[in-house]
């Protein structure tokens, strides 16, 4: 059955199955943040005994390694998969995510866990890119931003339910239990995709070499940079939410999931609004989203002194951070020409460059002794850099249109 003949109810089930896969991705990517102290104590006992700050900063490298897998895997896997049926490609990608998380559960040392996280990250961007194209096709013209938002909704809901639950379970029974739950989510996602997502044929004439030609388009690089630099602001703060909550705000460890739930609720609302704004006026949505992201990071820096104000600020910051994602995804699809598969996956490469950059720079300013609040002010600087990239991209586009006219 093609997407054009799919009933409304069947389309909703197809979108739900895609969102469950993105729920699993959101959980496996973000649950690490709330479990960094436990991971550091288990896998880096000598460093933990010497300096907890240094051990947490070193454990943060697992976040960066996962993100590196996303960055490398997204264009290569998506480009290769463009020639295959999209449903089949999504099943394979969900299965790859499943295997990567099984290895994370079983890996015995810090080095082998790092390798497992890298492997788990490889299918991430390609899954989101192909799922976004399927969702856009299911909803039709004029609703692409909202189609992207539906796929992304699994990611944001993961931050409301999956990440706090995984964090709580990890604190209670060991951090590996959280990743075991993720394995179950991907089993369900793969089964549902096989059952309810329509068979959408790929283009057998496509080659990886042709698809990689998208990197010759300057606007694609600028859209990629929006995510890489701008979203680094979010990840600089979110990666270290556990020590920010316990060491700065003075809350007990059990309160960390409250901050994660607040951020996830905000992201869920922001994602829906971001899809609507992207469909109404894409350029304005991009500018507004990144300006607000800088302001939100500053609010977190000021509000981190007490548990109540920190949780409230994370609710606001989560909502603001999710506004830009549908807009950047749609922008990449707009500027990619006839190579949408890789371009659609690059949003998540960019986000995970931001993930790696934010986690690494955030860990760096903490290791320098600037304190756990320093990543919030780093986030302000990164978000403002994102604003600059957006304005430069739009100005360059206007000049190109004027020259053509």
Short mmCIF file of C-alpha atoms in Angstrom, two decimals:
data_model
loop_
_atom_site.label_atom_id
_atom_site.label_comp_id
_atom_site.label_asym_id
_atom_site.label_seq_id
_atom_site.Cartn_x
_atom_site.Cartn_y
_atom_site.Cartn_z
CA UNK A 1 0.00 0.00 0.00
CA UNK A 2 1.38 3.44 -0.93
CA UNK A 3 1.19 6.46 1.33
CA UNK A 4 -1.24 8.16 -1.05
CA UNK A 5 -3.89 5.45 -0.53
CA UNK A 6 -3.37 5.12 3.20
CA UNK A 7 -6.40 5.86 5.40
CA UNK A 8 -6.15 8.55 8.05
CA UNK A 9 -6.20 5.97 10.84
CA UNK A 10 -3.51 3.85 9.20
CA UNK A 11 -1.36 6.96 8.68
CA UNK A 12 -1.64 7.76 12.39
CA UNK A 13 -0.47 4.27 13.30
CA UNK A 14 2.44 4.60 10.90
CA UNK A 15 3.43 7.93 12.46
CA UNK A 16 3.11 6.42 15.94
CA UNK A 17 5.47 3.59 15.05
CA UNK A 18 8.03 6.10 13.80
CA UNK A 19 7.63 8.13 16.97
CA UNK A 20 8.25 5.03 19.13
CA UNK A 21 11.57 4.59 17.35
CA UNK A 22 12.44 8.22 18.03
CA UNK A 23 11.37 7.68 21.66
CA UNK A 24 13.99 4.94 21.93
CA UNK A 25 16.60 7.19 20.33
CA UNK A 26 15.76 10.02 22.71
CA UNK A 27 16.04 7.71 25.68
CA UNK A 28 19.35 6.13 24.67
CA UNK A 29 20.88 9.51 23.87
CA UNK A 30 19.71 11.53 26.85
CA UNK A 31 19.51 9.02 29.70
CA UNK A 32 23.31 9.15 29.93
CA UNK A 33 23.14 12.74 31.20
CA UNK A 34 21.25 11.87 34.37
CA UNK A 35 23.39 8.79 35.02
CA UNK A 36 26.87 10.29 34.54
CA UNK A 37 27.79 10.15 38.25
CA UNK A 38 26.78 6.49 38.49
CA UNK A 39 28.56 5.60 35.24
CA UNK A 40 31.70 7.42 36.42
CA UNK A 41 31.67 5.65 39.81
CA UNK A 42 31.22 2.23 38.16
CA UNK A 43 33.52 2.46 35.15
CA UNK A 44 36.12 4.95 36.43
CA UNK A 45 36.54 4.07 40.12
CA UNK A 46 40.09 5.41 40.47
CA UNK A 47 39.20 8.77 38.93
CA UNK A 48 36.01 8.90 41.00
CA UNK A 49 37.97 8.37 44.22
CA UNK A 50 40.46 11.08 43.24
CA UNK A 51 38.12 13.79 41.93
CA UNK A 52 34.41 13.42 41.28
CA UNK A 53 34.36 16.46 38.98
CA UNK A 54 37.17 15.03 36.84
CA UNK A 55 35.49 11.61 36.73
CA UNK A 56 32.12 13.06 35.68
CA UNK A 57 33.82 15.16 33.01
CA UNK A 58 35.60 12.05 31.69
CA UNK A 59 32.36 10.03 31.71
CA UNK A 60 30.84 12.85 29.65
CA UNK A 61 33.03 11.62 26.79
CA UNK A 62 30.53 8.76 26.34
CA UNK A 63 28.00 11.40 25.26
CA UNK A 64 30.51 12.80 22.78
CA UNK A 65 31.35 9.34 21.41
CA UNK A 66 27.68 8.56 20.78
CA UNK A 67 27.31 11.90 19.04
CA UNK A 68 30.36 11.16 16.88
CA UNK A 69 28.67 7.96 15.74
CA UNK A 70 25.61 9.95 14.73
CA UNK A 71 27.67 12.50 12.80
CA UNK A 72 29.58 9.84 10.86
CA UNK A 73 26.71 7.45 10.34
CA UNK A 74 23.96 9.86 9.31
CA UNK A 75 25.22 10.94 5.85
CA UNK A 76 26.88 7.64 4.94
CA UNK A 77 24.02 5.35 5.94
CA UNK A 78 21.28 7.70 4.71
CA UNK A 79 23.04 8.19 1.39
CA UNK A 80 23.44 4.46 0.88
CA UNK A 81 19.85 3.75 2.01
CA UNK A 82 18.28 6.22 -0.46
CA UNK A 83 18.01 3.50 -3.10
CA UNK A 84 16.13 1.06 -0.85
CA UNK A 85 12.48 0.93 0.21
CA UNK A 86 12.06 3.27 3.15
CA UNK A 87 10.14 0.84 5.33
CA UNK A 88 12.85 -1.79 4.97
CA UNK A 89 15.56 0.77 5.66
CA UNK A 90 13.78 1.87 8.85
CA UNK A 91 13.49 -1.73 10.09
CA UNK A 92 17.22 -2.28 9.56
CA UNK A 93 18.09 1.00 11.28
CA UNK A 94 15.87 0.26 14.29
CA UNK A 95 17.50 -3.17 14.54
CA UNK A 96 20.94 -1.56 14.42
CA UNK A 97 19.98 0.72 17.30
CA UNK A 98 18.76 -2.32 19.20
CA UNK A 99 22.09 -4.13 18.77
CA UNK A 100 24.10 -1.07 19.81
CA UNK A 101 22.17 -0.83 23.06
CA UNK A 102 22.49 -4.55 23.77
CA UNK A 103 26.26 -4.10 23.50
CA UNK A 104 26.08 -1.11 25.86
CA UNK A 105 24.36 -3.27 28.46
CA UNK A 106 26.93 -6.06 28.13
CA UNK A 107 30.20 -4.09 27.70
CA UNK A 108 32.43 -4.57 30.78
CA UNK A 109 34.83 -1.58 30.70
CA UNK A 110 34.77 2.16 29.98
CA UNK A 111 36.53 1.61 26.65
CA UNK A 112 34.14 -1.11 25.47
CA UNK A 113 31.12 0.91 26.60
CA UNK A 114 32.50 3.84 24.58
CA UNK A 115 32.78 1.57 21.52
CA UNK A 116 29.21 0.35 22.04
CA UNK A 117 27.94 3.92 22.32
CA UNK A 118 29.68 4.80 19.05
CA UNK A 119 28.03 1.85 17.29
CA UNK A 120 24.64 2.72 18.78
CA UNK A 121 24.95 6.24 17.39
CA UNK A 122 25.64 5.23 13.78
CA UNK A 123 21.98 4.56 12.71
CA UNK A 124 20.53 7.49 14.70
CA UNK A 125 20.60 10.28 12.10
CA UNK A 126 19.65 8.07 9.15
CA UNK A 127 16.61 6.79 11.07
CA UNK A 128 15.39 10.31 11.81
CA UNK A 129 16.10 11.52 8.28
CA UNK A 130 14.21 8.71 6.54
CA UNK A 131 11.41 8.83 9.14
CA UNK A 132 11.02 12.57 8.53
CA UNK A 133 10.67 12.00 4.78
CA UNK A 134 8.07 9.27 5.38
CA UNK A 135 6.12 11.53 7.78
CA UNK A 136 6.22 14.46 5.34
CA UNK A 137 4.90 12.19 2.58
CA UNK A 138 2.12 10.86 4.80
CA UNK A 139 0.89 14.34 5.79
CA UNK A 140 1.38 15.97 2.38
CA UNK A 141 2.40 19.46 1.17
CA UNK A 142 2.03 22.39 3.56
CA UNK A 143 2.38 20.21 6.64
CA UNK A 144 6.00 19.13 6.40
CA UNK A 145 7.06 20.97 9.54
CA UNK A 146 4.29 19.32 11.51
CA UNK A 147 5.20 15.94 10.01
CA UNK A 148 8.76 16.42 11.24
CA UNK A 149 7.36 17.46 14.62
CA UNK A 150 5.35 14.21 14.86
CA UNK A 151 8.50 12.15 14.35
CA UNK A 152 10.38 14.37 16.79
CA UNK A 153 7.57 14.00 19.34
CA UNK A 154 8.95 10.61 20.34
CA UNK A 155 12.24 12.29 21.18
CA UNK A 156 10.56 14.94 23.31
CA UNK A 157 8.20 12.50 25.05
CA UNK A 158 11.27 10.40 25.86
CA UNK A 159 12.51 13.35 27.88
CA UNK A 160 9.22 13.48 29.79
CA UNK A 161 8.82 9.76 30.50
CA UNK A 162 11.68 7.60 29.25
CA UNK A 163 14.70 9.58 30.43
CA UNK A 164 13.40 10.31 33.96
CA UNK A 165 12.22 6.69 34.30
CA UNK A 166 15.52 5.37 32.99
CA UNK A 167 17.42 7.72 35.31
CA UNK A 168 15.39 6.54 38.31
CA UNK A 169 15.85 2.89 37.39
CA UNK A 170 19.55 3.44 36.78
CA UNK A 171 20.02 5.07 40.16
CA UNK A 172 18.02 2.31 41.83
CA UNK A 173 19.32 -0.81 40.08
CA UNK A 174 22.43 0.26 38.16
CA UNK A 175 22.88 2.35 35.04
CA UNK A 176 22.86 -0.70 32.70
CA UNK A 177 19.19 -1.33 33.52
CA UNK A 178 18.25 1.94 31.79
CA UNK A 179 19.79 0.76 28.52
CA UNK A 180 18.09 -2.62 28.87
CA UNK A 181 14.75 -0.77 28.80
CA UNK A 182 15.88 0.97 25.60
CA UNK A 183 16.49 -2.43 24.01
CA UNK A 184 12.84 -3.32 24.63
CA UNK A 185 11.67 -0.06 23.05
CA UNK A 186 13.57 -0.79 19.83
CA UNK A 187 12.18 -4.32 19.66
CA UNK A 188 8.68 -2.80 19.75
CA UNK A 189 9.56 -0.10 17.21
CA UNK A 190 11.02 -2.55 14.69
CA UNK A 191 7.94 -4.78 14.92
CA UNK A 192 5.48 -1.90 14.50
CA UNK A 193 7.38 -0.42 11.56
CA UNK A 194 7.28 -3.81 9.86
CA UNK A 195 3.53 -4.09 10.44
CA UNK A 196 2.08 -0.59 9.85
CA UNK A 197 4.47 1.63 7.87
CA UNK A 198 3.59 1.53 4.16
CA UNK A 199 6.09 0.25 1.64
CA UNK A 200 7.55 3.37 0.02
CA UNK A 201 9.97 2.48 -2.77
CA UNK A 202 13.44 3.96 -2.89
CA UNK A 203 15.11 5.21 -6.04
CA UNK A 204 17.31 2.44 -7.43
CA UNK A 205 19.12 4.96 -9.62
CA UNK A 206 20.49 6.74 -6.55
CA UNK A 207 24.09 6.14 -5.57
CA UNK A 208 25.99 7.14 -2.47
CA UNK A 209 28.24 9.31 -4.64
CA UNK A 210 25.24 11.20 -6.04
CA UNK A 211 23.69 11.68 -2.61
CA UNK A 212 26.96 12.96 -1.13
CA UNK A 213 26.81 15.76 -3.69
CA UNK A 214 24.56 17.54 -1.18
CA UNK A 215 27.77 18.65 0.57
CA UNK A 216 28.59 20.87 -2.40
CA UNK A 217 25.62 23.11 -1.49
CA UNK A 218 26.70 26.01 0.70
CA UNK A 219 23.29 26.54 2.28
CA UNK A 220 23.27 22.90 3.44
CA UNK A 221 26.48 23.56 5.38
CA UNK A 222 24.99 26.69 6.92
CA UNK A 223 21.83 24.86 7.97
CA UNK A 224 24.00 22.10 9.40
CA UNK A 225 26.01 24.69 11.34
CA UNK A 226 22.82 26.18 12.80
CA UNK A 227 22.17 22.89 14.53
CA UNK A 228 25.78 22.11 15.37
CA UNK A 229 26.53 25.45 17.04
CA UNK A 230 23.08 26.49 18.22
CA UNK A 231 22.05 23.17 19.77
CA UNK A 232 25.41 23.01 21.53
CA UNK A 233 23.86 25.53 23.90
CA UNK A 234 21.21 23.04 24.96
CA UNK A 235 23.59 20.12 25.35
CA UNK A 236 26.16 22.14 27.30
CA UNK A 237 23.55 22.51 30.03
CA UNK A 238 21.57 19.28 29.69
CA UNK A 239 24.66 17.06 29.74
CA UNK A 240 25.46 18.19 33.27
CA UNK A 241 21.98 18.56 34.72
CA UNK A 242 22.69 15.92 37.41
CA UNK A 243 25.60 17.75 39.10
CA UNK A 244 23.90 21.10 38.48
CA UNK A 245 20.88 19.86 40.44
CA UNK A 246 22.76 18.14 43.26
CA UNK A 247 25.92 20.23 43.66
CA UNK A 248 24.68 23.74 42.81
CA UNK A 249 21.00 23.68 43.72
CA UNK A 250 21.69 21.38 46.68
CA UNK A 251 18.93 18.89 45.86
CA UNK A 252 19.14 15.16 46.64
CA UNK A 253 19.91 12.72 43.82
CA UNK A 254 16.28 11.61 43.54
CA UNK A 255 15.37 15.15 42.43
CA UNK A 256 17.41 14.89 39.21
CA UNK A 257 14.53 13.18 37.32
CA UNK A 258 12.30 16.14 38.24
CA UNK A 259 14.56 18.47 36.27
CA UNK A 260 14.60 15.97 33.40
CA UNK A 261 10.79 15.73 33.40
CA UNK A 262 10.53 19.53 33.39
CA UNK A 263 12.90 19.79 30.42
CA UNK A 264 11.05 17.02 28.60
CA UNK A 265 7.64 18.61 29.13
CA UNK A 266 8.99 21.87 27.81
CA UNK A 267 10.52 20.14 24.79
CA UNK A 268 7.22 18.43 23.98
CA UNK A 269 5.38 21.75 23.90
CA UNK A 270 8.19 23.52 22.08
CA UNK A 271 8.40 20.82 19.41
CA UNK A 272 4.69 21.20 18.53
CA UNK A 273 4.95 24.98 18.42
CA UNK A 274 8.16 24.74 16.39
CA UNK A 275 6.44 22.63 13.72
CA UNK A 276 3.59 25.15 13.42
CA UNK A 277 5.97 28.13 13.26
CA UNK A 278 8.13 26.43 10.64
CA UNK A 279 5.11 25.91 8.37
CA UNK A 280 3.99 29.54 8.79
CA UNK A 281 7.28 31.42 8.32
CA UNK A 282 10.46 29.38 8.28
CA UNK A 283 12.96 32.25 8.32
CA UNK A 284 11.27 33.99 11.24
CA UNK A 285 11.00 30.72 13.15
CA UNK A 286 14.76 30.17 12.87
CA UNK A 287 15.71 33.64 14.09
CA UNK A 288 13.25 33.70 16.97
CA UNK A 289 14.15 30.18 18.12
CA UNK A 290 17.87 30.85 18.48
CA UNK A 291 17.44 34.28 20.09
CA UNK A 292 15.15 32.72 22.69
CA UNK A 293 17.62 29.86 23.17
CA UNK A 294 20.31 32.32 24.27
CA UNK A 295 17.88 33.99 26.67
CA UNK A 296 16.79 30.61 28.07
CA UNK A 297 20.38 29.54 28.76
CA UNK A 298 20.93 32.77 30.69
CA UNK A 299 17.80 32.10 32.75
CA UNK A 300 19.15 28.67 33.73
CA UNK A 301 22.44 30.24 34.81
CA UNK A 302 20.65 32.70 37.07
CA UNK A 303 18.04 30.23 38.37
CA UNK A 304 20.39 27.36 39.29
CA UNK A 305 20.74 28.41 42.94
CA UNK A 306 17.68 26.53 44.22
CA UNK A 307 15.94 23.30 43.17
CA UNK A 308 12.56 24.97 42.53
CA UNK A 309 13.91 27.75 40.32
CA UNK A 310 16.21 25.34 38.47
CA UNK A 311 13.32 22.98 37.65
CA UNK A 312 11.19 25.92 36.48
CA UNK A 313 14.01 27.26 34.32
CA UNK A 314 14.56 23.82 32.76
CA UNK A 315 10.87 23.70 31.82
CA UNK A 316 11.28 27.02 30.00
CA UNK A 317 14.64 26.09 28.53
CA UNK A 318 13.34 22.76 27.26
CA UNK A 319 10.45 24.46 25.46
CA UNK A 320 12.71 27.04 23.86
CA UNK A 321 15.35 24.49 22.82
CA UNK A 322 12.81 22.40 20.87
CA UNK A 323 11.46 25.32 18.84
CA UNK A 324 14.35 25.26 16.41
CA UNK A 325 14.47 21.56 15.55
CA UNK A 326 11.52 21.33 13.09
CA UNK A 327 12.65 24.59 11.49
CA UNK A 328 16.24 23.43 10.95
CA UNK A 329 15.01 20.06 9.65
CA UNK A 330 12.65 21.75 7.18
CA UNK A 331 15.37 24.20 6.14
CA UNK A 332 17.72 21.33 5.29
CA UNK A 333 15.01 19.67 3.20
CA UNK A 334 14.36 22.97 1.39
CA UNK A 335 17.97 23.69 0.42
CA UNK A 336 19.02 20.13 -0.51
CA UNK A 337 17.77 20.11 -4.09
CA UNK A 338 17.21 16.55 -5.33
CA UNK A 339 19.12 14.92 -2.47
CA UNK A 340 16.66 15.04 0.44
CA UNK A 341 17.59 11.76 2.16
CA UNK A 342 21.04 12.81 3.36
CA UNK A 343 19.88 16.38 3.98
CA UNK A 344 17.02 15.20 6.19
CA UNK A 345 19.46 13.14 8.26
CA UNK A 346 21.93 16.01 8.63
CA UNK A 347 19.72 17.79 11.16
CA UNK A 348 20.60 15.06 13.63
CA UNK A 349 24.24 15.08 12.61
CA UNK A 350 24.22 18.79 13.37
CA UNK A 351 22.39 18.28 16.65
CA UNK A 352 24.91 15.65 17.67
CA UNK A 353 27.86 17.79 16.73
CA UNK A 354 26.15 20.20 19.11
CA UNK A 355 25.74 17.33 21.58
CA UNK A 356 29.43 16.44 21.36
CA UNK A 357 30.54 20.07 21.33
CA UNK A 358 28.29 21.08 24.20
CA UNK A 359 29.20 18.06 26.34
CA UNK A 360 32.93 18.42 25.66
CA UNK A 361 33.07 22.20 26.16
CA UNK A 362 30.78 21.95 29.16
CA UNK A 363 33.01 19.30 30.69
CA UNK A 364 36.01 21.47 29.83
CA UNK A 365 34.80 24.56 31.69
CA UNK A 366 33.88 22.35 34.67
CA UNK A 367 37.31 20.69 34.65
CA UNK A 368 38.92 24.15 34.59
CA UNK A 369 37.32 24.78 37.96
CA UNK A 370 34.76 27.32 36.78
CA UNK A 371 31.95 25.38 38.44
CA UNK A 372 28.85 23.53 37.30
CA UNK A 373 27.02 26.77 36.35
CA UNK A 374 29.65 27.68 33.75
CA UNK A 375 28.05 25.51 31.01
CA UNK A 376 24.94 27.74 31.15
CA UNK A 377 26.96 30.83 30.22
CA UNK A 378 28.75 28.79 27.58
CA UNK A 379 25.26 27.98 26.26
CA UNK A 380 24.46 31.67 25.89
CA UNK A 381 27.55 32.18 23.71
CA UNK A 382 26.80 29.15 21.54
CA UNK A 383 23.17 30.14 20.98
CA UNK A 384 24.20 33.66 19.95
CA UNK A 385 26.64 32.12 17.48
CA UNK A 386 23.66 30.17 16.10
CA UNK A 387 21.75 33.44 15.63
CA UNK A 388 24.65 34.81 13.63
CA UNK A 389 24.71 31.77 11.35
CA UNK A 390 20.95 32.00 10.73
CA UNK A 391 21.17 35.69 9.80
CA UNK A 392 24.15 35.09 7.50
CA UNK A 393 22.38 32.21 5.75
CA UNK A 394 19.19 34.22 5.17
CA UNK A 395 21.13 37.25 3.93
CA UNK A 396 23.11 35.10 1.53
CA UNK A 397 19.88 33.56 0.22
CA UNK A 398 18.33 36.99 -0.37
CA UNK A 399 21.39 38.10 -2.32
CA UNK A 400 21.27 34.97 -4.47
CA UNK A 401 17.57 35.54 -5.23
CA UNK A 402 18.26 39.19 -6.13
CA UNK A 403 21.10 38.21 -8.47
CA UNK A 404 18.91 35.61 -10.17
CA UNK A 405 16.06 38.11 -10.59
#
